[in-house]
Short mmCIF file of C-alpha atoms in Angstrom, two decimals:
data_model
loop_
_atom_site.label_atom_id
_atom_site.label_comp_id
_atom_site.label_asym_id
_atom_site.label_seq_id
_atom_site.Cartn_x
_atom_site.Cartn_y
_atom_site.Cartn_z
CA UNK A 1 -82.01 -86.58 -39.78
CA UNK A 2 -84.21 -87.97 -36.97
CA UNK A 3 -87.44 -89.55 -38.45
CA UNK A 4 -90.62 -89.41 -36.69
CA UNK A 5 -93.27 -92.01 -36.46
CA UNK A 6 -97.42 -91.00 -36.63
CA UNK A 7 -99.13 -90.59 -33.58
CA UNK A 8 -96.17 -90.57 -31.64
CA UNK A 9 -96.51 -86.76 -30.72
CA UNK A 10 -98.99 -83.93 -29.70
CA UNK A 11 -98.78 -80.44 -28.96
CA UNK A 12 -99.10 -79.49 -25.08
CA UNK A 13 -100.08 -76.02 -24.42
CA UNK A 14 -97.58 -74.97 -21.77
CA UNK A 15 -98.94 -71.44 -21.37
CA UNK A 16 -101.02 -68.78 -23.23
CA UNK A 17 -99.44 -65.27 -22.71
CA UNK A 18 -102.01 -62.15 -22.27
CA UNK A 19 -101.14 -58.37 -22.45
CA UNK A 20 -101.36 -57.46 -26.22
CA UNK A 21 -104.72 -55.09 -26.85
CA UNK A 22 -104.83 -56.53 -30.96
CA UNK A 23 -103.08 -58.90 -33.21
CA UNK A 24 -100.06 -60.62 -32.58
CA UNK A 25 -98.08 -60.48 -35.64
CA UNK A 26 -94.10 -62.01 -34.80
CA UNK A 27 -92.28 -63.80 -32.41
CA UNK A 28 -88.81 -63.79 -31.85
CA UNK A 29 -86.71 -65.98 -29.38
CA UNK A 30 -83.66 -64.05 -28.23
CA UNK A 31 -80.82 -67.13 -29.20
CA UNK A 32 -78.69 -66.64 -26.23
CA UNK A 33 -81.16 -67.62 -23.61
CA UNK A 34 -82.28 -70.79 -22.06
CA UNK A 35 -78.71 -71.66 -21.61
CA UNK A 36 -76.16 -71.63 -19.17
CA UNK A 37 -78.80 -70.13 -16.16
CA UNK A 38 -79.98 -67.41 -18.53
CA UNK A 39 -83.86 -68.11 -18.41
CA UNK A 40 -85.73 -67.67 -22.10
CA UNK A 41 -86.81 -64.89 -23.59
CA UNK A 42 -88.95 -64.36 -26.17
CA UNK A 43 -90.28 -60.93 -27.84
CA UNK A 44 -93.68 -60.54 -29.81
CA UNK A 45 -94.76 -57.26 -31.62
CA UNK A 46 -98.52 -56.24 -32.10
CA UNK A 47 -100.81 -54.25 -33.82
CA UNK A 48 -100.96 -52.31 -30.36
CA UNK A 49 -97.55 -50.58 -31.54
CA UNK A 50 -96.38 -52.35 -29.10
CA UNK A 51 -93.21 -55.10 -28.38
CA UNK A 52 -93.38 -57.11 -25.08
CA UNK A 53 -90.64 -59.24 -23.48
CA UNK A 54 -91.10 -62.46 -22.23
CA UNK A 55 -89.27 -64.50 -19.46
CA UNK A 56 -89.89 -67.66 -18.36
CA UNK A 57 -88.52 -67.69 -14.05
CA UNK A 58 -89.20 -68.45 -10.94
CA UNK A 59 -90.15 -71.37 -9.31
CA UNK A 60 -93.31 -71.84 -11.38
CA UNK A 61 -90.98 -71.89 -14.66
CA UNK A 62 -94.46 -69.75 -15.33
CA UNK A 63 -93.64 -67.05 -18.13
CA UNK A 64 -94.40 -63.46 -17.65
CA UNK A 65 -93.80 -60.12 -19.05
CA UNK A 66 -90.66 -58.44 -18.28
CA UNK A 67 -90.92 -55.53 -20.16
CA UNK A 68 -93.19 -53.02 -22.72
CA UNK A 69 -91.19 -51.31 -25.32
CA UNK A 70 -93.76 -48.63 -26.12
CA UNK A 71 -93.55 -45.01 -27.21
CA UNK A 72 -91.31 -45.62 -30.17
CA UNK A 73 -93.56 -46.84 -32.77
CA UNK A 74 -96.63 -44.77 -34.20
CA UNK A 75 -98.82 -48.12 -35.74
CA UNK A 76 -99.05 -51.41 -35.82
CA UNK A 77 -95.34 -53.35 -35.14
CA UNK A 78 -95.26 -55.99 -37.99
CA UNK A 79 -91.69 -57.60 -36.92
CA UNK A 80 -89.41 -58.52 -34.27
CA UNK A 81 -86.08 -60.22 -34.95
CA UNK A 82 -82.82 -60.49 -32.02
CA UNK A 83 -79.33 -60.46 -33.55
CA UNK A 84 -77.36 -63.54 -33.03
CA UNK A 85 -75.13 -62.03 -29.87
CA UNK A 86 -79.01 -61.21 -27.93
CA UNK A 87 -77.98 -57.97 -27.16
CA UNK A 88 -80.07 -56.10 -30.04
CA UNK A 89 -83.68 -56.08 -31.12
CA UNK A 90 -84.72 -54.75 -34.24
CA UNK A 91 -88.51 -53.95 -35.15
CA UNK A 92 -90.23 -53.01 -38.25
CA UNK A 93 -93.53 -50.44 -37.92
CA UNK A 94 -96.13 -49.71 -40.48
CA UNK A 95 -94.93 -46.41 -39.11
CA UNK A 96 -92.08 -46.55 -42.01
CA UNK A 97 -89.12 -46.83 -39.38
CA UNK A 98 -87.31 -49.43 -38.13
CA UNK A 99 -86.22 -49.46 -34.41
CA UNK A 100 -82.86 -51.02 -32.91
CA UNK A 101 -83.39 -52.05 -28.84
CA UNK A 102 -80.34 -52.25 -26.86
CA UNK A 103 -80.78 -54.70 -23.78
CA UNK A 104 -78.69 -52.89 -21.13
CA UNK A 105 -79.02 -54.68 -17.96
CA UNK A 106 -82.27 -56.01 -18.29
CA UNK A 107 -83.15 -52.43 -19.14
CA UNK A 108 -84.37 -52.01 -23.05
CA UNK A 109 -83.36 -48.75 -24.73
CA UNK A 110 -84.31 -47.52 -28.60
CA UNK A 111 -80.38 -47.05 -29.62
CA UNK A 112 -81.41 -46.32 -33.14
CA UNK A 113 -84.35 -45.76 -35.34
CA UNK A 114 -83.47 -46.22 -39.20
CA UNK A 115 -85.81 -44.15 -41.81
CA UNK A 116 -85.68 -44.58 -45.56
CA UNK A 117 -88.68 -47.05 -46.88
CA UNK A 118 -91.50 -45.25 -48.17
CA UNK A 119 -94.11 -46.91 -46.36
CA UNK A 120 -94.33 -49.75 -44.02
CA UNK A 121 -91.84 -52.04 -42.75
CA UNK A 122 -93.15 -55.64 -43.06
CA UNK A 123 -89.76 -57.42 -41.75
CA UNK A 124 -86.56 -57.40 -40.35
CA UNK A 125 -83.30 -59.65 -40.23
CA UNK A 126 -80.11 -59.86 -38.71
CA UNK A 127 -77.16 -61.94 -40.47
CA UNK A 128 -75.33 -64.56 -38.54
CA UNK A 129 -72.32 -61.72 -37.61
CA UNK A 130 -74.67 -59.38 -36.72
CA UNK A 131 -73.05 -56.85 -38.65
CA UNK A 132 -75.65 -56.37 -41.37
CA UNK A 133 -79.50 -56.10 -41.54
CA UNK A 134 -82.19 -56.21 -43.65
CA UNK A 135 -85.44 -54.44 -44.14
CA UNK A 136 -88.18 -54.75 -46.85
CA UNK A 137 -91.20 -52.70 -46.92
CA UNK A 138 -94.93 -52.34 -49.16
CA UNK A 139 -92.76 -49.65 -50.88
CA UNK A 140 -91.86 -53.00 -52.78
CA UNK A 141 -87.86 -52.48 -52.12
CA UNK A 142 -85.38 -54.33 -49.86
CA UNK A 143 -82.98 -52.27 -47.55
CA UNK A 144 -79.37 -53.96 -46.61
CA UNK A 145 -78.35 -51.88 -44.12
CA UNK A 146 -74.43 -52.28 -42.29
CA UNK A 147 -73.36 -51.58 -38.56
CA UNK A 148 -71.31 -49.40 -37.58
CA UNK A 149 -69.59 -48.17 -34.48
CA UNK A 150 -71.64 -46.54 -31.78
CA UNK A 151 -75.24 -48.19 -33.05
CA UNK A 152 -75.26 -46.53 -35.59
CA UNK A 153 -76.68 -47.93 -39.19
CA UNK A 154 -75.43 -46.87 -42.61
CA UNK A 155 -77.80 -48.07 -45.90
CA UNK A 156 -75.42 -49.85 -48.10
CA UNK A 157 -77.63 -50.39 -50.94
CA UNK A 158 -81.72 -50.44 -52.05
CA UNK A 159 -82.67 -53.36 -53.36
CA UNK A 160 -85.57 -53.35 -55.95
CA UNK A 161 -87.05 -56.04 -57.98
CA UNK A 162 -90.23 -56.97 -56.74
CA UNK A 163 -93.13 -55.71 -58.28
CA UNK A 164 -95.57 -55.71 -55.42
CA UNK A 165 -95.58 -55.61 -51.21
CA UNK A 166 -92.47 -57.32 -49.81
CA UNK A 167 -93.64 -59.66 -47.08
CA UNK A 168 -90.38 -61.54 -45.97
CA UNK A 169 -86.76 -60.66 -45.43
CA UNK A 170 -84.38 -63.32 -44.51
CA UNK A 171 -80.74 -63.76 -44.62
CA UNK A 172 -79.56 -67.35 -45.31
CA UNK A 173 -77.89 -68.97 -42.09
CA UNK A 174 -74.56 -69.68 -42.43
CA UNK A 175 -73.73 -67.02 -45.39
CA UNK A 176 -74.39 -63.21 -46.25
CA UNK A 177 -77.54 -64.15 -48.46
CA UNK A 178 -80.46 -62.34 -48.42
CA UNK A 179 -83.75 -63.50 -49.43
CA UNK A 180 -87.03 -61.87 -50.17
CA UNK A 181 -90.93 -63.48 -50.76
CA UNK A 182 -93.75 -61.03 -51.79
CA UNK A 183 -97.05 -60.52 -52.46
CA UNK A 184 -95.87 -60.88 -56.28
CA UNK A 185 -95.96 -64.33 -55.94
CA UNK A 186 -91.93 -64.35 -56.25
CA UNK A 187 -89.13 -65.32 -54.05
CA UNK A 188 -86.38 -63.56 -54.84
CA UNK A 189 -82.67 -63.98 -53.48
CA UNK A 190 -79.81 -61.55 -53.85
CA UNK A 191 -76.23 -61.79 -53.77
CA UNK A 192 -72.64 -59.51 -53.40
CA UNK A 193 -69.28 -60.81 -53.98
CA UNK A 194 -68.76 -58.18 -51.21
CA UNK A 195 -72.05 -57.88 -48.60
CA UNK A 196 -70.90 -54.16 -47.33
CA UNK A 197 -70.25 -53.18 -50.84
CA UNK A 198 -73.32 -51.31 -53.47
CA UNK A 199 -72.87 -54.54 -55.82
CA UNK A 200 -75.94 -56.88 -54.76
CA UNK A 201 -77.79 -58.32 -57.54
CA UNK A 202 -81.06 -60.81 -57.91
CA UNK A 203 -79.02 -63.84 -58.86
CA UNK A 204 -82.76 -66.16 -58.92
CA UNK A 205 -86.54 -65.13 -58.91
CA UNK A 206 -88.55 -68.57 -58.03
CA UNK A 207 -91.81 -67.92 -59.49
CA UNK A 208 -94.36 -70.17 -61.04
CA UNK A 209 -93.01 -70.73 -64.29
CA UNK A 210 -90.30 -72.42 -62.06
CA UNK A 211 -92.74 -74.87 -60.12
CA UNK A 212 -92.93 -71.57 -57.71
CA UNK A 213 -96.02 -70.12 -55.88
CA UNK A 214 -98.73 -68.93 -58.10
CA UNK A 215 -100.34 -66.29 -55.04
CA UNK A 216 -98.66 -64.34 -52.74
CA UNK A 217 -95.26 -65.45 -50.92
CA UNK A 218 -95.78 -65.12 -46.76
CA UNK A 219 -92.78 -66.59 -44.96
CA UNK A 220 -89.61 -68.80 -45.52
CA UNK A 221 -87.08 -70.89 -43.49
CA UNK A 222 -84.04 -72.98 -43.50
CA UNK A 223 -83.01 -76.19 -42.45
CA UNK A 224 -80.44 -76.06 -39.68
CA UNK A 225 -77.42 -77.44 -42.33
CA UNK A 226 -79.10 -74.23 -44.63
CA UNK A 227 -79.06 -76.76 -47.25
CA UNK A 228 -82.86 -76.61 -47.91
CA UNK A 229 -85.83 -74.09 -47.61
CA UNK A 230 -89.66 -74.15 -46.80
CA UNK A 231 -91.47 -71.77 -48.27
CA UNK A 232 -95.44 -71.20 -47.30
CA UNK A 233 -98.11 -69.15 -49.62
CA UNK A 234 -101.83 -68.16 -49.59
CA UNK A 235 -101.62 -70.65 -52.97
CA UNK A 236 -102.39 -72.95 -49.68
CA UNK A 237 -99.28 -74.85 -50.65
CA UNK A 238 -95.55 -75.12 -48.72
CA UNK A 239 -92.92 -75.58 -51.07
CA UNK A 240 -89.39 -77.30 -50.24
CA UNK A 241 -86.26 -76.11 -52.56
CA UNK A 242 -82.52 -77.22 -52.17
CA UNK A 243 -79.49 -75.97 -52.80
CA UNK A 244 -75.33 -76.90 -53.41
CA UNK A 245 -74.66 -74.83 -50.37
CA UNK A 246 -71.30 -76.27 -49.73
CA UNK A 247 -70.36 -74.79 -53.88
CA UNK A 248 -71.15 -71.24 -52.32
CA UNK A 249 -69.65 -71.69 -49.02
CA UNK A 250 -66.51 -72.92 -50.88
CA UNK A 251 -66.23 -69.46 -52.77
CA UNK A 252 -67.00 -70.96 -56.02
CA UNK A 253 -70.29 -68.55 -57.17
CA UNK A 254 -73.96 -68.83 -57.26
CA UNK A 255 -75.61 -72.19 -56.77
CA UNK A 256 -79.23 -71.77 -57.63
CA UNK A 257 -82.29 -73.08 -55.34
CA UNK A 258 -84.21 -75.94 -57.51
CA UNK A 259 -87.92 -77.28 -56.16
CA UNK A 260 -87.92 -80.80 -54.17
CA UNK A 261 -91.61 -81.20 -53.80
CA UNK A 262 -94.76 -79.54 -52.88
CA UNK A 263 -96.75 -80.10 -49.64
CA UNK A 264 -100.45 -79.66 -50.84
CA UNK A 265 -103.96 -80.30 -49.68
CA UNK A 266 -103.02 -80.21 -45.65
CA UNK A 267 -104.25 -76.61 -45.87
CA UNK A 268 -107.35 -74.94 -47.14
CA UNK A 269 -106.88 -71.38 -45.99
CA UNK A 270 -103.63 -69.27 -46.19
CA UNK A 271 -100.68 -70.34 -44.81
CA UNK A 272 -98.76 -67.29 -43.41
CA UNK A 273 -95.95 -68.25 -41.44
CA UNK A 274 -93.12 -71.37 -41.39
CA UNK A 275 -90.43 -72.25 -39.30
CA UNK A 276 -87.63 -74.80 -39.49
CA UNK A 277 -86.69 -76.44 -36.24
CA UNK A 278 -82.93 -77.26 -35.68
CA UNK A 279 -84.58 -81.35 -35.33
CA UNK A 280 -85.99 -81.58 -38.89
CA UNK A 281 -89.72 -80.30 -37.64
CA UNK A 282 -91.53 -77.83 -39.99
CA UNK A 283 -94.28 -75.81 -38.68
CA UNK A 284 -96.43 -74.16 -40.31
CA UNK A 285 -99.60 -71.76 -38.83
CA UNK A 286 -102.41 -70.53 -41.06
CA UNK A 287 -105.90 -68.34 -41.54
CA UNK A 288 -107.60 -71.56 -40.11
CA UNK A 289 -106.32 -71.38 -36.37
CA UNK A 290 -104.44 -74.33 -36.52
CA UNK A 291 -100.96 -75.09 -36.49
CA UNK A 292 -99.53 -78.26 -38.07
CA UNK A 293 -95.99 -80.04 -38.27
CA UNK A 294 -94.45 -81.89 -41.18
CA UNK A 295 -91.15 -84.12 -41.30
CA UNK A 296 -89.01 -85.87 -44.15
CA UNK A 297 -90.41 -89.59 -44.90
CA UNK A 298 -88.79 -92.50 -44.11
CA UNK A 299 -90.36 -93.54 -47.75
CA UNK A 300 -88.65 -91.14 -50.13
CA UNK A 301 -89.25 -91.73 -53.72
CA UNK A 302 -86.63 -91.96 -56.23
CA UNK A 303 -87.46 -88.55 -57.61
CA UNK A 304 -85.89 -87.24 -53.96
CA UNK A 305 -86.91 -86.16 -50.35
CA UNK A 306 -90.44 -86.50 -49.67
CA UNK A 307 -92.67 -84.90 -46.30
CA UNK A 308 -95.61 -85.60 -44.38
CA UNK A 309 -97.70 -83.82 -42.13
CA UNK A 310 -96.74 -85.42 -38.30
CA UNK A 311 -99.74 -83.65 -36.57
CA UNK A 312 -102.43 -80.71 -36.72
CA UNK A 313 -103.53 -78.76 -33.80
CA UNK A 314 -106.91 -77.43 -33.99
CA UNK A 315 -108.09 -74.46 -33.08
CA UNK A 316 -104.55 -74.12 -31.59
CA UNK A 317 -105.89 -69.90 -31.19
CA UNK A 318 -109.17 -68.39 -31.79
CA UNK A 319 -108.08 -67.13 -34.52
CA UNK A 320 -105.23 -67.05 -37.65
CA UNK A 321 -102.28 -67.88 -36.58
CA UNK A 322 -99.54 -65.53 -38.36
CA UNK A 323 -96.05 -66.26 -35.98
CA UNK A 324 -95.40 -69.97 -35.35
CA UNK A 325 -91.37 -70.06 -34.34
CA UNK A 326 -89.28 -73.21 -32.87
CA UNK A 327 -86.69 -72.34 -29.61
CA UNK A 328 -83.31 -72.44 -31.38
CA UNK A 329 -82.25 -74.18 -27.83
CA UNK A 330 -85.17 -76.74 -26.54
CA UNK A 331 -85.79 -78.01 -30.07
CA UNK A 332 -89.37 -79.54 -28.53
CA UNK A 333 -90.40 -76.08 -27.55
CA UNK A 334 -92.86 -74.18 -30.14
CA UNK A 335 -94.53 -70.69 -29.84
CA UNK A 336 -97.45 -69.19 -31.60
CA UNK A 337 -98.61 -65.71 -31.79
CA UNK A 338 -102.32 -65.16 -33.48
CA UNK A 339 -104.94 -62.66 -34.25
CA UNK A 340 -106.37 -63.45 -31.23
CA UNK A 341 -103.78 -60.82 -29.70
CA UNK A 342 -101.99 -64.06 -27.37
CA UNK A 343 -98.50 -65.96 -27.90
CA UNK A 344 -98.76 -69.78 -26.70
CA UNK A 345 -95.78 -71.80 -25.89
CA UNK A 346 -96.25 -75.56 -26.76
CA UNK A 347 -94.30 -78.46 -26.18
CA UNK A 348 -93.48 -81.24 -28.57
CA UNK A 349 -94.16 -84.14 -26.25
CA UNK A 350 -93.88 -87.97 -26.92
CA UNK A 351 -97.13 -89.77 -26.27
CA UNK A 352 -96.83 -93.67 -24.61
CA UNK A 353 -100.67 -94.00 -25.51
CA UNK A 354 -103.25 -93.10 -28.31
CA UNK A 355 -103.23 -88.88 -28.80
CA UNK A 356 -106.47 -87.96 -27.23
CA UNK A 357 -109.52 -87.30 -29.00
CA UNK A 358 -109.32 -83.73 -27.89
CA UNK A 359 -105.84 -83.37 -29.65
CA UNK A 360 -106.95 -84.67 -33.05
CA UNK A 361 -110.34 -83.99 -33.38
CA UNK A 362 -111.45 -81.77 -36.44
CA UNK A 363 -113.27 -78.89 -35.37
CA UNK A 364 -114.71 -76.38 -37.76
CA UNK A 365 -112.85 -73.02 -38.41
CA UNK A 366 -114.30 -69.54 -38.50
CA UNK A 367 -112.88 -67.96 -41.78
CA UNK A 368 -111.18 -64.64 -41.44
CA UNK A 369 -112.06 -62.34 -44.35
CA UNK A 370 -110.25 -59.70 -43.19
CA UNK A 371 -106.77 -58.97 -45.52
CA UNK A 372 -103.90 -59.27 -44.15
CA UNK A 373 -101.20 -56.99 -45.07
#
């Protein structure tokens, strides 16, 4: 665990991407580029029922669009999420369906399009083989759906628990784990002696009887060793949980997630999205434009792991910011995708001399009253 000092860092804007005609709601870095030659890639979805690929090249290193997967989804796109290999894309639609891309020689072709939920699809998730994804929906149910030969996708079981809108599906990183936040104010995480059999169960719901959220559940991410999760929540609060991951990857059953410690009063609007990075670095974006990063404190109290808050970005979009993901590659690199309808790529730098005034300066924030679903 690297430990970073205050005022040591800021957040460059590298670029601000342009092309989506309404919100931005996901971003998803395709994993197997920005090695090895490959230039990056990242996708975003939209409320413009549209997903656009990104590429950073040429001589510039400027990014640009590369493609417009269009035509395929009726309403807004809600998620975007690249299997581990980078060959597939899957995206969830308010439209009810979920879409598989194939990238065929730079070319990006709808292989599949999986139908079941009643109503929309508010994520999507690939596990760490690839041979599995997940799907939750407002229809309040999670799908766990297998892969078969010739792209094609058989439902292996429904899911249901949750009492209200699922918001979040995410499988845990280094084992078939799936794990579910909603607008019930619940996380709830589900299990299967066998992943590709019918027996899953919910082996935990962390609510707030069990120092959980007490308002509805956005996003949630894992620590590179998968050891420990973030968890953010219109309650305005992130939440860090831990858990004997080694007992489960060991074979020997369930080990449940119990709270570390809660991150409160850096936010005072909704916080709907938080990533991870594979260097310690949590960000989180929220309903008040602005993007912060916390890290584990050199000064952690006997009762365990503390965090702080390493820097906020103001007004880091014009709007709320719902997509705020790391580059599983160049750990410093960060993008955003807001309401605003743009996706910003930032950098993590080091600063020699006092952050600028511009950088941490605290500007006021137009409230959005819209909903968000």
């Amino acid at each position: 665990m690297e430990f970073f000092d205050d005022g040591d860092y800021e957040l460059r804007e590298i670029q601000k991407l342009e092309g989506h005609t309404d919100r931005v709601w996901c971003l998803s870095w395709n994993p197997k580029t920005g090695i090895n030659g490959v230039p990056p890639i990242i996708a975003s979805c939209s409320g413009d029922k549209t997903i656009r690929i990104w590429e950073q090249s040429g001589p510039s290193q400027s990014w640009r669009c590369k493609a417009v997967l269009e035509e395929t989804h009726t309403r807004t796109v809600r998620s975007c999420a690249w299997s581990l290999c980078g060959k597939f894309l899957a995206t969830g639609s308010f439209d009810a369906t979920t879409a598989i891309w194939e990238n065929v020689g730079g070319d990006y072709e709808c292989v599949s399009t999986l139908e079941g939920h009643e109503n929309e699809v508010k994520s999507v998730s690939w596990n760490e083989c690839g041979n599995m994804l997940a799907t939750c929906s407002r229809d309040k149910s999670v799908w766990i759906w297998e892969v078969l030969p010739g792209n094609e996708f058989e439902c292996v079981t429904v899911l249901q628990g949750h009492t209200q809108d699922v918001k979040m599906v995410q499988w845990h990183p280094r084992m078939d784990i799936v794990f579910s936040c909603s607008y019930d104010n619940t996380i709830k995480v589900w299990w299967s002696e066998d992943a590709e059999s019918e027996n899953w169960e919910c082996c935990q719901t962390i609510g707030e009887s069990n120092n959980g959220h007490s308002s509805t559940v956005w996003a949630l991410s894992f620590n590179v060793e998968g050891d420990k999760m973030v968890s953010c929540s219109d309650d305005l609060t992130l939440k860090i949980w831990e858990a004997n991951t080694l007992r489960m990857e060991s074979g020997d059953g369930y080990a449940p997630w119990s709270h570390v410690c809660t991150l409160s009063g850096y936010h005072d609007r909704t916080i709907f999205s938080v990533h991870w990075s594979r260097e310690g670095i949590i960000a989180s974006g929220a309903a008040d434009d602005a993007i912060r990063l916390f890290v584990e404190s050199k000064d952690d109290s006997i009762d365990g792991p503390s965090y702080k808050m390493l820097l906020k970005k103001e007004k880091a979009h014009d709007m709320d910011v719902n997509s705020v993901q790391w580059n599983p590659v160049d750990h410093r690199l960060l993008a955003s995708g807001s309401d605003d309808g743009t996706i910003k790529i930032w950098e993590l730098a080091s600063t020699s001399t006092e952050m600028t005034e511009a950088s941490t300066e605290s500007t006021a924030s137009t409230a959005s009253t819209e909903k968000k679903a």
